[in-house]
Coordinates of C-alpha atoms in Angstrom, one line a residue:
M1 CA 9.1 29.5 -15.2
K2 CA 8.1 31.3 -18.5
A3 CA 11.8 31.8 -19.4
A4 CA 12.6 28.1 -18.7
I5 CA 9.7 27.0 -20.9
A6 CA 10.8 29.4 -23.7
L7 CA 14.3 27.9 -23.5
L8 CA 12.9 24.3 -23.7
L9 CA 10.7 25.2 -26.6
T10 CA 13.8 26.3 -28.5
L11 CA 15.7 23.2 -27.5
F12 CA 12.9 20.7 -27.9
G13 CA 10.5 22.1 -30.5
S14 CA 9.7 18.5 -31.6
H15 CA 8.6 17.7 -28.1
L16 CA 5.6 20.0 -28.1
L17 CA 2.7 17.6 -27.4
V18 CA -0.8 17.1 -28.6
H19 CA -2.9 14.4 -26.9
G20 CA -3.8 11.2 -28.6
T21 CA -6.3 8.7 -27.3
A22 CA -5.7 5.5 -25.6
D23 CA -9.1 3.7 -25.8
G24 CA -8.8 0.2 -24.5
L25 CA -5.1 0.6 -23.5
R26 CA -4.2 -1.5 -20.5
Y27 CA -2.0 -0.2 -17.7
D28 CA 1.5 -1.7 -17.6
Y29 CA 2.2 -2.8 -14.0
S30 CA 5.9 -3.6 -14.8
A31 CA 8.7 -1.9 -12.9
S32 CA 12.3 -2.3 -12.0
T33 CA 14.3 -1.7 -8.8
E34 CA 17.5 -3.0 -10.3
C35 CA 20.2 -0.7 -11.8
K36 CA 20.7 -2.1 -15.3
S37 CA 23.6 -1.9 -17.8
H38 CA 21.1 -0.9 -20.5
S39 CA 17.8 1.0 -20.4
E40 CA 14.7 -0.8 -21.5
P41 CA 12.2 0.3 -24.2
A42 CA 9.8 3.0 -23.2
L43 CA 6.4 1.9 -21.8
Y44 CA 3.5 2.5 -24.2
K45 CA 6.1 3.3 -26.9
G46 CA 6.6 6.6 -25.2
G47 CA 2.9 7.5 -25.0
I48 CA 2.5 11.2 -26.0
L49 CA 6.3 11.9 -25.8
T50 CA 8.0 12.0 -29.1
E51 CA 11.6 10.9 -29.7
S52 CA 11.6 9.6 -26.2
T53 CA 13.9 6.6 -26.7
R54 CA 17.1 8.6 -27.5
Q55 CA 19.4 10.0 -24.8
T56 CA 18.8 13.7 -24.3
E57 CA 21.5 15.7 -22.5
V58 CA 21.1 19.5 -22.2
K59 CA 24.2 20.9 -20.4
N60 CA 23.1 24.5 -20.7
F61 CA 19.7 24.0 -19.0
K62 CA 20.1 24.2 -15.2
T63 CA 17.6 23.4 -12.6
E64 CA 17.2 25.4 -9.4
N65 CA 19.8 23.4 -7.6
G66 CA 22.4 23.5 -10.4
A67 CA 21.7 20.1 -11.9
S68 CA 22.0 19.8 -15.7
S69 CA 18.8 18.2 -16.7
P70 CA 16.9 17.2 -19.8
G71 CA 13.3 18.3 -19.9
F72 CA 10.0 18.1 -21.9
V73 CA 7.6 20.9 -22.7
L74 CA 4.1 19.6 -22.5
S75 CA 1.1 21.4 -24.0
N76 CA -2.6 21.1 -23.4
L77 CA -2.5 18.9 -20.4
T78 CA -6.1 18.4 -19.3
A79 CA -7.7 18.4 -15.8
G80 CA -8.7 15.1 -14.4
T81 CA -6.7 13.0 -16.8
I82 CA -4.4 10.5 -15.2
Y83 CA -0.9 10.7 -16.5
S84 CA 1.5 7.8 -16.0
F85 CA 5.2 8.8 -16.4
S86 CA 8.3 6.6 -16.6
C87 CA 11.8 6.7 -17.8
W88 CA 15.3 5.4 -17.2
V89 CA 17.9 7.6 -15.5
Q90 CA 21.7 7.7 -15.2
I91 CA 23.9 10.5 -13.8
K92 CA 27.4 11.8 -14.3
G93 CA 29.7 13.6 -12.0
R94 CA 29.0 11.5 -8.9
D95 CA 28.4 7.9 -7.9
S96 CA 24.7 8.1 -6.9
A97 CA 21.9 10.6 -6.2
L98 CA 18.2 10.7 -5.6
I99 CA 16.7 12.1 -8.8
K100 CA 13.2 13.6 -8.8
A101 CA 11.0 14.1 -11.8
R102 CA 9.2 17.4 -11.4
L103 CA 6.3 19.1 -13.1
N104 CA 6.1 22.9 -13.4
T105 CA 2.7 24.4 -14.2
A106 CA 1.2 27.8 -13.7
S107 CA -0.1 26.4 -10.4
G108 CA 3.3 25.5 -9.0
R109 CA 5.9 22.7 -8.9
T110 CA 5.3 19.2 -7.8
C111 CA 7.3 15.9 -7.6
I112 CA 5.8 13.2 -9.8
G113 CA 8.4 10.4 -9.3
T114 CA 11.8 9.5 -8.0
T115 CA 14.7 7.1 -8.5
L116 CA 18.0 6.4 -6.9
A117 CA 20.3 7.0 -9.9
R118 CA 23.9 5.9 -10.4
S119 CA 26.8 6.7 -12.7
H120 CA 27.5 3.2 -14.1
C121 CA 24.0 1.9 -14.8
W122 CA 20.4 2.9 -15.6
S123 CA 17.7 3.2 -12.9
F124 CA 13.9 3.1 -13.5
L125 CA 11.7 6.0 -12.5
K126 CA 8.0 5.6 -12.4
G127 CA 5.3 8.0 -11.2
G128 CA 2.6 10.3 -12.5
F129 CA 0.2 13.1 -11.8
V130 CA -3.3 14.4 -12.1
L131 CA -4.0 18.1 -12.7
D132 CA -6.9 20.0 -11.0
S133 CA -7.0 22.5 -13.8
P134 CA -5.8 22.4 -17.5
S135 CA -2.3 23.6 -18.3
L136 CA -1.6 25.0 -21.8
S137 CA 2.2 24.8 -21.3
S138 CA 4.1 22.8 -18.6
L139 CA 7.7 21.8 -18.0
L140 CA 8.6 18.2 -17.0
Y141 CA 12.3 18.1 -15.8
F142 CA 14.6 16.3 -13.4
K143 CA 16.7 17.5 -10.5
A144 CA 19.0 16.0 -7.9
S145 CA 17.6 16.1 -4.4
D146 CA 20.7 17.9 -3.0
Q147 CA 22.6 20.9 -4.1
N148 CA 25.5 19.2 -5.9
D149 CA 26.0 19.9 -9.5
T150 CA 24.9 16.8 -11.4
T151 CA 24.4 15.8 -15.0
I152 CA 21.2 13.8 -15.5
L153 CA 20.7 11.5 -18.5
V154 CA 17.3 10.2 -19.4
K155 CA 16.2 7.5 -21.8
S156 CA 13.0 5.8 -22.8
A157 CA 10.8 8.5 -21.3
S158 CA 7.0 7.9 -21.5
L159 CA 4.0 9.9 -20.6
Q160 CA 0.7 8.0 -21.1
P161 CA -2.7 9.7 -20.4
F162 CA -5.6 7.6 -19.1
S163 CA -9.2 8.7 -18.7
Q164 CA -10.8 8.1 -15.3
E165 CA -13.0 5.5 -17.0
Q166 CA -9.9 3.6 -18.3
W167 CA -8.2 3.8 -14.9
N168 CA -11.3 2.5 -13.2
Q169 CA -11.4 -0.4 -15.7
H170 CA -7.8 -1.3 -14.9
R171 CA -8.9 -1.6 -11.3
E172 CA -11.9 -3.7 -12.1
D173 CA -9.8 -6.0 -14.3
S174 CA -7.2 -6.4 -11.5
I175 CA -9.9 -7.1 -8.9
Q176 CA -11.5 -9.8 -11.1
K177 CA -8.1 -11.4 -11.6
R178 CA -6.6 -11.0 -8.0
R179 CA -9.6 -10.8 -5.7
K180 CA -12.2 -13.0 -7.3
R181 CA -12.6 -16.4 -9.0
F182 CA -15.1 -18.0 -11.3
I183 CA -17.2 -20.9 -10.1
T184 CA -19.3 -23.3 -12.0
V185 CA -21.9 -25.3 -10.1
H186 CA -22.9 -28.6 -11.8
V187 CA -26.2 -30.1 -10.6
S188 CA -27.3 -33.7 -11.2
D189 CA -29.8 -36.1 -9.7
A190 CA -29.1 -39.4 -8.0
Q191 CA -28.8 -41.2 -11.3
G192 CA -26.3 -38.6 -12.6
N193 CA -28.7 -36.9 -15.0
R194 CA -28.2 -33.2 -15.4
V195 CA -30.8 -31.0 -13.7
R196 CA -31.9 -28.1 -15.8
G197 CA -33.6 -25.1 -14.1
A198 CA -32.4 -25.8 -10.6
N199 CA -32.3 -22.7 -8.4
V200 CA -28.7 -21.8 -7.3
S201 CA -27.9 -19.2 -4.8
A202 CA -24.6 -18.4 -3.1
R203 CA -23.5 -16.3 -0.1
Q204 CA -20.1 -15.4 1.3
L205 CA -19.5 -16.6 4.8
S206 CA -16.1 -14.9 5.3
K207 CA -13.7 -12.7 3.3
D208 CA -10.2 -13.7 2.3
F209 CA -8.8 -10.1 2.0
P210 CA -7.9 -8.6 5.4
F211 CA -9.6 -5.2 5.8
G212 CA -9.6 -3.5 9.2
S213 CA -8.8 -0.6 11.4
A214 CA -6.8 0.4 14.4
I215 CA -8.6 0.1 17.8
A216 CA -7.7 1.7 21.1
S217 CA -8.4 0.6 24.7
T218 CA -11.6 2.7 24.5
I219 CA -13.2 -0.3 22.8
L220 CA -13.0 -2.3 26.1
G221 CA -16.4 -2.4 27.8
N222 CA -17.9 -0.3 25.0
K223 CA -20.6 -2.6 23.5
P224 CA -21.7 -0.1 20.8
Y225 CA -18.1 0.4 19.6
Q226 CA -17.5 -3.4 19.7
D227 CA -20.6 -4.2 17.7
W228 CA -19.9 -1.5 15.2
F229 CA -16.4 -2.7 14.6
A230 CA -17.1 -6.5 14.6
E231 CA -19.9 -6.0 12.1
R232 CA -17.5 -4.5 9.5
F233 CA -13.9 -5.6 9.9
N234 CA -12.0 -8.9 9.8
A235 CA -8.6 -7.4 10.9
A236 CA -7.4 -5.0 13.6
V237 CA -4.3 -3.4 15.0
F238 CA -3.8 -1.8 18.4
E239 CA -3.0 1.9 18.1
N240 CA -0.6 2.4 21.1
E241 CA -1.2 -0.4 23.6
L242 CA 1.6 -2.6 22.5
K243 CA 4.2 0.1 22.1
W244 CA 7.2 -0.1 24.5
Y245 CA 6.3 3.1 26.3
A246 CA 2.9 1.6 27.0
T247 CA 3.9 -1.9 28.2
E248 CA 7.0 -0.9 30.2
P249 CA 6.9 2.7 31.2
Q250 CA 9.5 1.9 33.9
P251 CA 12.3 -0.7 33.7
G252 CA 11.1 -4.1 34.6
K253 CA 7.5 -3.0 35.4
L254 CA 5.6 -4.7 32.6
N255 CA 1.9 -4.1 32.1
Y256 CA 0.0 -5.9 29.4
T257 CA -3.5 -5.4 30.9
L258 CA -5.0 -3.3 28.1
A259 CA -3.4 -5.3 25.3
D260 CA -4.7 -8.5 26.9
G261 CA -8.2 -7.1 27.1
M262 CA -8.1 -6.0 23.5
L263 CA -6.8 -9.3 22.3
E264 CA -9.7 -11.0 24.1
F265 CA -12.1 -8.9 22.1
V266 CA -10.6 -9.6 18.7
R267 CA -10.4 -13.3 19.5
A268 CA -14.1 -13.4 20.5
H269 CA -15.0 -12.0 17.1
Q270 CA -12.6 -14.1 14.9
I271 CA -10.7 -10.9 13.9
S272 CA -7.0 -11.3 13.0
V273 CA -4.7 -8.7 14.5
R274 CA -1.3 -7.2 13.6
G275 CA 1.3 -6.5 16.2
H276 CA 2.4 -2.8 16.2
N277 CA 5.1 -2.3 17.1
I278 CA 8.2 -3.9 18.8
F279 CA 10.4 -0.8 18.3
W280 CA 9.8 2.7 17.2
E281 CA 13.0 4.4 15.9
D282 CA 11.8 7.9 16.8
P283 CA 13.5 8.8 20.1
K284 CA 10.4 10.9 21.1
Y285 CA 8.4 7.6 21.4
T286 CA 11.1 5.6 23.0
P287 CA 10.7 5.1 26.8
S288 CA 12.6 7.8 28.6
W289 CA 14.5 5.2 30.7
V290 CA 15.6 3.5 27.5
R291 CA 16.9 6.7 26.0
N292 CA 19.4 6.9 28.9
L293 CA 20.8 3.4 28.2
T294 CA 24.0 2.6 26.2
G295 CA 26.1 -0.4 25.2
D296 CA 25.4 -3.7 26.9
A297 CA 22.6 -2.3 29.0
L298 CA 20.7 -1.1 26.0
K299 CA 21.3 -4.4 24.2
A300 CA 20.0 -6.3 27.2
A301 CA 16.9 -4.1 27.4
V302 CA 16.0 -4.5 23.7
N303 CA 16.5 -8.3 23.8
S304 CA 14.3 -8.5 26.9
R305 CA 11.6 -6.4 25.2
I306 CA 11.4 -8.7 22.1
R307 CA 11.4 -11.9 24.1
S308 CA 8.9 -10.7 26.7
L309 CA 6.5 -9.4 24.1
L310 CA 6.6 -12.2 21.5
R311 CA 6.8 -15.1 24.0
R312 CA 3.7 -13.7 25.8
Y313 CA 1.8 -13.4 22.6
K314 CA 3.3 -16.2 20.6
G315 CA 0.9 -17.2 17.8
D316 CA -1.6 -14.4 18.6
F317 CA -0.5 -11.7 16.1
V318 CA -0.3 -12.4 12.4
H319 CA 2.4 -9.7 11.9
W320 CA 4.8 -7.7 13.9
D321 CA 6.1 -4.3 12.8
V322 CA 9.7 -4.9 14.1
S323 CA 11.2 -1.6 13.3
N324 CA 8.9 1.4 12.9
E325 CA 9.9 4.4 10.8
M326 CA 13.5 3.6 10.4
L327 CA 13.8 5.5 7.1
H328 CA 13.3 8.6 9.2
F329 CA 15.0 7.8 12.5
N330 CA 17.8 5.5 13.6
F331 CA 17.8 5.5 17.4
Y332 CA 18.9 1.9 17.8
E333 CA 21.4 1.5 15.0
E334 CA 23.1 4.7 16.1
R335 CA 23.7 3.2 19.5
L336 CA 24.0 -0.5 18.8
G337 CA 25.6 -0.5 15.4
P338 CA 24.5 -1.1 11.8
N339 CA 23.5 -4.7 12.4
A340 CA 21.1 -3.9 15.3
T341 CA 17.9 -4.1 13.2
L342 CA 18.9 -7.4 11.6
E343 CA 19.4 -8.8 15.1
F344 CA 16.0 -7.5 16.1
F345 CA 14.4 -9.5 13.3
Q346 CA 16.4 -12.6 14.1
T347 CA 15.5 -12.5 17.8
A348 CA 11.8 -11.9 16.9
K349 CA 11.7 -14.8 14.5
Q350 CA 13.2 -17.1 17.1
A351 CA 10.6 -16.0 19.7
D352 CA 7.6 -16.5 17.3
P353 CA 8.6 -18.4 14.2
L354 CA 5.2 -18.3 12.6
T355 CA 4.5 -14.6 12.7
T356 CA 5.3 -12.4 9.6
L357 CA 7.9 -9.7 10.3
F358 CA 7.4 -6.2 8.7
M359 CA 9.2 -2.9 8.3
N360 CA 6.7 0.0 8.4
D361 CA 7.2 3.6 7.4
F362 CA 5.4 6.8 6.2
N363 CA 5.6 8.9 3.1
V364 CA 6.8 6.1 0.8
V365 CA 3.4 5.9 -1.0
E366 CA 1.9 9.2 0.1
T367 CA 4.3 11.6 -1.6
C368 CA 7.7 11.8 -3.4
E369 CA 8.7 15.1 -1.7
D370 CA 10.2 13.3 1.3
D371 CA 13.8 12.5 0.4
N372 CA 14.2 10.1 3.3
A373 CA 11.2 8.0 2.2
S374 CA 11.7 7.5 -1.5
V375 CA 10.6 4.1 -2.7
D376 CA 14.1 3.3 -3.8
H377 CA 15.6 4.1 -0.4
Y378 CA 12.9 1.9 1.1
V379 CA 13.9 -0.9 -1.4
V380 CA 17.5 -0.6 -0.4
R381 CA 16.7 -0.9 3.3
L382 CA 14.2 -3.8 2.7
R383 CA 16.8 -5.7 0.6
Q384 CA 19.4 -5.4 3.4
L385 CA 17.1 -7.2 5.7
M386 CA 15.8 -9.7 3.1
Q387 CA 19.5 -10.8 2.5
G388 CA 20.0 -11.5 6.2
D389 CA 19.8 -14.9 7.9
E390 CA 17.1 -16.8 6.0
G391 CA 15.4 -13.6 4.9
M392 CA 13.9 -12.6 8.3
L393 CA 12.0 -9.6 6.8
Q394 CA 8.8 -10.9 5.2
G395 CA 6.5 -8.0 4.7
I396 CA 6.3 -4.3 3.6
G397 CA 4.3 -1.9 5.6
L398 CA 3.1 1.4 4.1
E399 CA 1.5 3.7 6.7
G400 CA -0.5 5.8 4.2
H401 CA -1.1 9.1 6.1
F402 CA -2.3 11.0 3.1
G403 CA -2.9 14.6 2.4
K404 CA -4.4 14.9 -1.1
P405 CA -3.3 11.6 -2.7
N406 CA -1.4 11.4 -6.0
I407 CA -3.1 8.2 -7.3
P408 CA -0.8 7.4 -10.3
L409 CA 2.2 8.0 -8.1
M410 CA 0.7 5.6 -5.5
R411 CA 0.2 2.9 -8.2
A412 CA 3.8 3.4 -9.5
V413 CA 5.3 3.0 -6.0
L414 CA 3.3 -0.2 -5.5
D415 CA 4.6 -1.4 -8.9
K416 CA 8.2 -0.9 -7.8
L417 CA 7.7 -2.5 -4.3
A418 CA 6.0 -5.5 -6.0
T419 CA 9.3 -6.4 -7.6
L420 CA 10.5 -7.6 -4.2
K421 CA 7.8 -10.2 -4.2
L422 CA 6.8 -9.7 -0.6
P423 CA 3.3 -9.0 0.8
V424 CA 2.6 -5.3 0.8
W425 CA 0.1 -3.9 3.3
L426 CA -1.4 -0.4 3.8
T427 CA -1.1 -0.3 7.5
E428 CA -2.4 3.1 8.8
I429 CA -4.6 4.7 6.2
D430 CA -6.1 8.0 6.9
I431 CA -6.7 11.4 5.2
S432 CA -5.6 14.7 6.8
R433 CA -8.4 16.4 8.8
N434 CA -7.3 19.7 7.3
L435 CA -9.0 18.8 4.0
G436 CA -12.5 18.6 5.5
L437 CA -15.0 15.8 5.8
Q438 CA -16.2 15.6 2.2
N439 CA -12.6 15.7 0.8
Q440 CA -11.5 13.1 3.4
A441 CA -14.3 10.8 2.1
A442 CA -13.5 11.4 -1.6
Y443 CA -9.8 10.9 -1.2
L444 CA -10.2 7.9 1.1
E445 CA -12.3 6.2 -1.5
E446 CA -9.6 6.7 -4.2
V447 CA -6.9 5.4 -1.9
L448 CA -8.8 2.3 -0.9
R449 CA -9.9 1.5 -4.4
E450 CA -6.3 1.8 -5.6
G451 CA -4.9 -0.3 -2.8
F452 CA -7.5 -3.0 -3.0
S453 CA -7.1 -3.4 -6.8
H454 CA -3.3 -3.5 -6.8
P455 CA -1.9 -7.0 -7.4
S456 CA 0.8 -6.6 -4.7
M457 CA -1.6 -5.6 -1.9
H458 CA -2.3 -8.2 0.8
G459 CA -4.2 -6.2 3.3
I460 CA -5.5 -2.7 4.3
M461 CA -5.7 -1.2 7.7
L462 CA -7.3 2.2 8.5
W463 CA -6.0 4.4 11.3
T464 CA -9.3 5.4 12.8
A465 CA -9.2 4.4 16.5
L466 CA -11.4 6.4 18.8
D467 CA -9.8 8.1 21.8
K468 CA -11.5 8.9 25.1
S469 CA -12.8 12.2 23.7
G470 CA -14.3 10.5 20.7
T471 CA -11.8 11.9 18.2
C472 CA -9.2 10.1 16.1
Y473 CA -5.6 10.8 15.1
Q474 CA -6.6 12.4 11.8
M475 CA -9.8 10.7 10.5
C476 CA -12.8 9.2 12.2
L477 CA -15.4 7.0 10.5
T478 CA -18.2 7.8 12.9
D479 CA -19.3 10.3 15.5
T480 CA -19.4 9.5 19.2
N481 CA -22.8 7.8 18.8
F482 CA -21.3 5.5 16.0
Q483 CA -23.3 7.2 13.3
N484 CA -21.3 7.3 10.1
L485 CA -19.4 10.3 8.9
P486 CA -18.9 10.6 5.1
T487 CA -15.7 8.5 5.5
G488 CA -17.7 5.8 7.2
D489 CA -20.2 5.8 4.4
V490 CA -17.4 5.2 2.0
V491 CA -16.1 2.3 4.0
D492 CA -19.5 0.7 4.2
K493 CA -20.1 1.2 0.5
L494 CA -16.8 -0.5 -0.4
L495 CA -17.3 -3.3 2.1
K496 CA -20.6 -4.1 0.4
E497 CA -19.1 -3.8 -3.1
W498 CA -16.2 -6.1 -2.2
Q499 CA -18.4 -8.9 -1.0
S500 CA -20.3 -11.6 -2.9
I501 CA -24.0 -10.9 -2.3
D502 CA -27.3 -11.6 -4.1
I503 CA -25.9 -14.3 -6.3
K504 CA -28.8 -16.2 -7.7
G505 CA -29.6 -18.0 -11.0
Q506 CA -30.7 -21.3 -12.6
T507 CA -28.8 -24.1 -14.2
N508 CA -28.7 -24.2 -18.0
V509 CA -29.5 -27.1 -20.3
R510 CA -26.2 -28.7 -19.2
G511 CA -27.2 -28.5 -15.5
S512 CA -24.6 -25.8 -14.8
Y513 CA -24.6 -22.3 -13.4
S514 CA -21.5 -20.1 -13.5
F515 CA -20.7 -16.9 -11.6
S516 CA -17.8 -14.9 -10.1
A517 CA -17.3 -14.4 -6.4
F518 CA -14.7 -12.8 -4.1
L519 CA -12.2 -15.0 -2.4
G520 CA -13.1 -16.5 0.9
E521 CA -15.5 -19.0 2.4
H522 CA -18.9 -19.5 0.6
E523 CA -22.1 -21.5 0.9
V524 CA -24.0 -22.6 -2.2
S525 CA -27.7 -23.6 -1.9
V526 CA -29.2 -25.7 -4.8
S527 CA -32.9 -26.6 -5.0
S528 CA -35.1 -28.3 -7.5
G529 CA -38.6 -29.5 -6.7
N530 CA -38.7 -30.7 -3.1
A531 CA -34.9 -31.4 -3.0
T532 CA -32.4 -28.9 -1.5
K533 CA -28.8 -29.2 -0.8
R534 CA -26.2 -26.8 0.7
V535 CA -22.4 -27.0 0.1
T536 CA -19.7 -24.9 1.6
F537 CA -16.4 -24.3 -0.1
S538 CA -13.3 -22.1 -0.1
L539 CA -12.1 -19.9 -2.9
D540 CA -8.4 -19.2 -3.0
G541 CA -6.4 -17.2 -5.5
S542 CA -6.1 -19.8 -8.2
Q543 CA -6.8 -18.6 -11.7
E544 CA -8.7 -21.8 -12.5
T545 CA -12.4 -22.0 -12.5
K546 CA -13.7 -23.7 -9.3
H547 CA -16.1 -26.6 -10.1
I548 CA -18.6 -27.6 -7.5
N549 CA -20.6 -30.8 -8.1
V550 CA -24.0 -31.0 -6.3
Q551 CA -26.2 -34.1 -6.4
L552 CA -29.8 -33.7 -5.4

């Protein structure tokens, strides 16, 4: 690494960096998933990179896989600073390749962003990183994901540092714009005179943003578990009970008993529920009898599966994950042809026209080390289904099984997916148990804050269903007595923070009182003297101030 940095210092002396400040600088959520004939200007005018708008090609600098790559030597990177990186990439010597931006420090190498680059146009790469310890000298470079010799061209590179305070302010600004709305209550008497000094209070009756968790059949008949869950969440997903291996372990022998009972529970508590999943592309989780089918027999079985499941539960599930983890596995298309998935979506939409159909996969937002799950590969797959008959695909699922999260990379991935203008959900959020309870809680809070604040996010689901032994897949929120673990404390804190509570005030000289509240159903109570009146209203995502007229 030292030799590589020395070489780059010689080649790019003018790129040696010293930090500037970015007080008040707003984050740029823009991104592109189109390959364009010309690169666009660098974000933040290049940030702390100098001369970043010119094409830089260094043929005599080779990465570990033989790719010819430009690079930047970075000095004095600080710990805890959030660095947002972006650039435009083109390649020579082949038609297309997955290109990774990598950062070398004394602590090791890490992927900080990817793009699917091509030879005839420019592709946008967006990512970032946060260091645990300062780095006096680091190398930011690019490599092709395979071993083929590739020349990589880079334009409009930008590296913009943000303090944690600035990053948090971006979140708060986005929450105010996307999750809340301003309300002005106007109070008058029976004659239309403005009432000054009237007491106004508001409380939220229900939340607009879906926030929930997976549940398992262990919730059936378990009153403490049911009470704990219903007190917190307005959304749910069944962990395994709707999967094909659970509902039809043997051909023709359907059993929906557990799913029916769980559906009865969520209905009783006005909790919306996602359908997970119709098909799982991983052969390991495909029923053994299905794995033995081919041709027409397999086609008949999958059609029967879709129709049986969706007709039984027509209108009950707000979403269905039609094809789970197809970036990593291809059981059905390998046997039924490349149009199999599109046909699944078409059949599902016919069976339940009002449900929203999703793809769902892992490692898209968690890391950029997984070549199969790069954001651009996901975009390609999503677009294939969006261009099908009447755009059957309608939602993007991101599982979110995190180790230590890279928050600026997470935001950059969401920025790129937002270009598709489809609802994005975090569908299975957890943090690896290997990191310990306190780190699980700290990292969970960062992931949830980042997800909730992002403009493209339409819902968040945790993957914290309790099994029979009282454990969870990776992360629990409580112990077996439903006492919070540190992760549960984080969830309760955020649920309280993301709810309109303790809103109280008095009307001004114009008989008005203004406040901001989270989207959803609300009740306003107005009193003056012996007169009191209550009004309920709904807050949607409009940017206009909501005006409520109350006559006492």
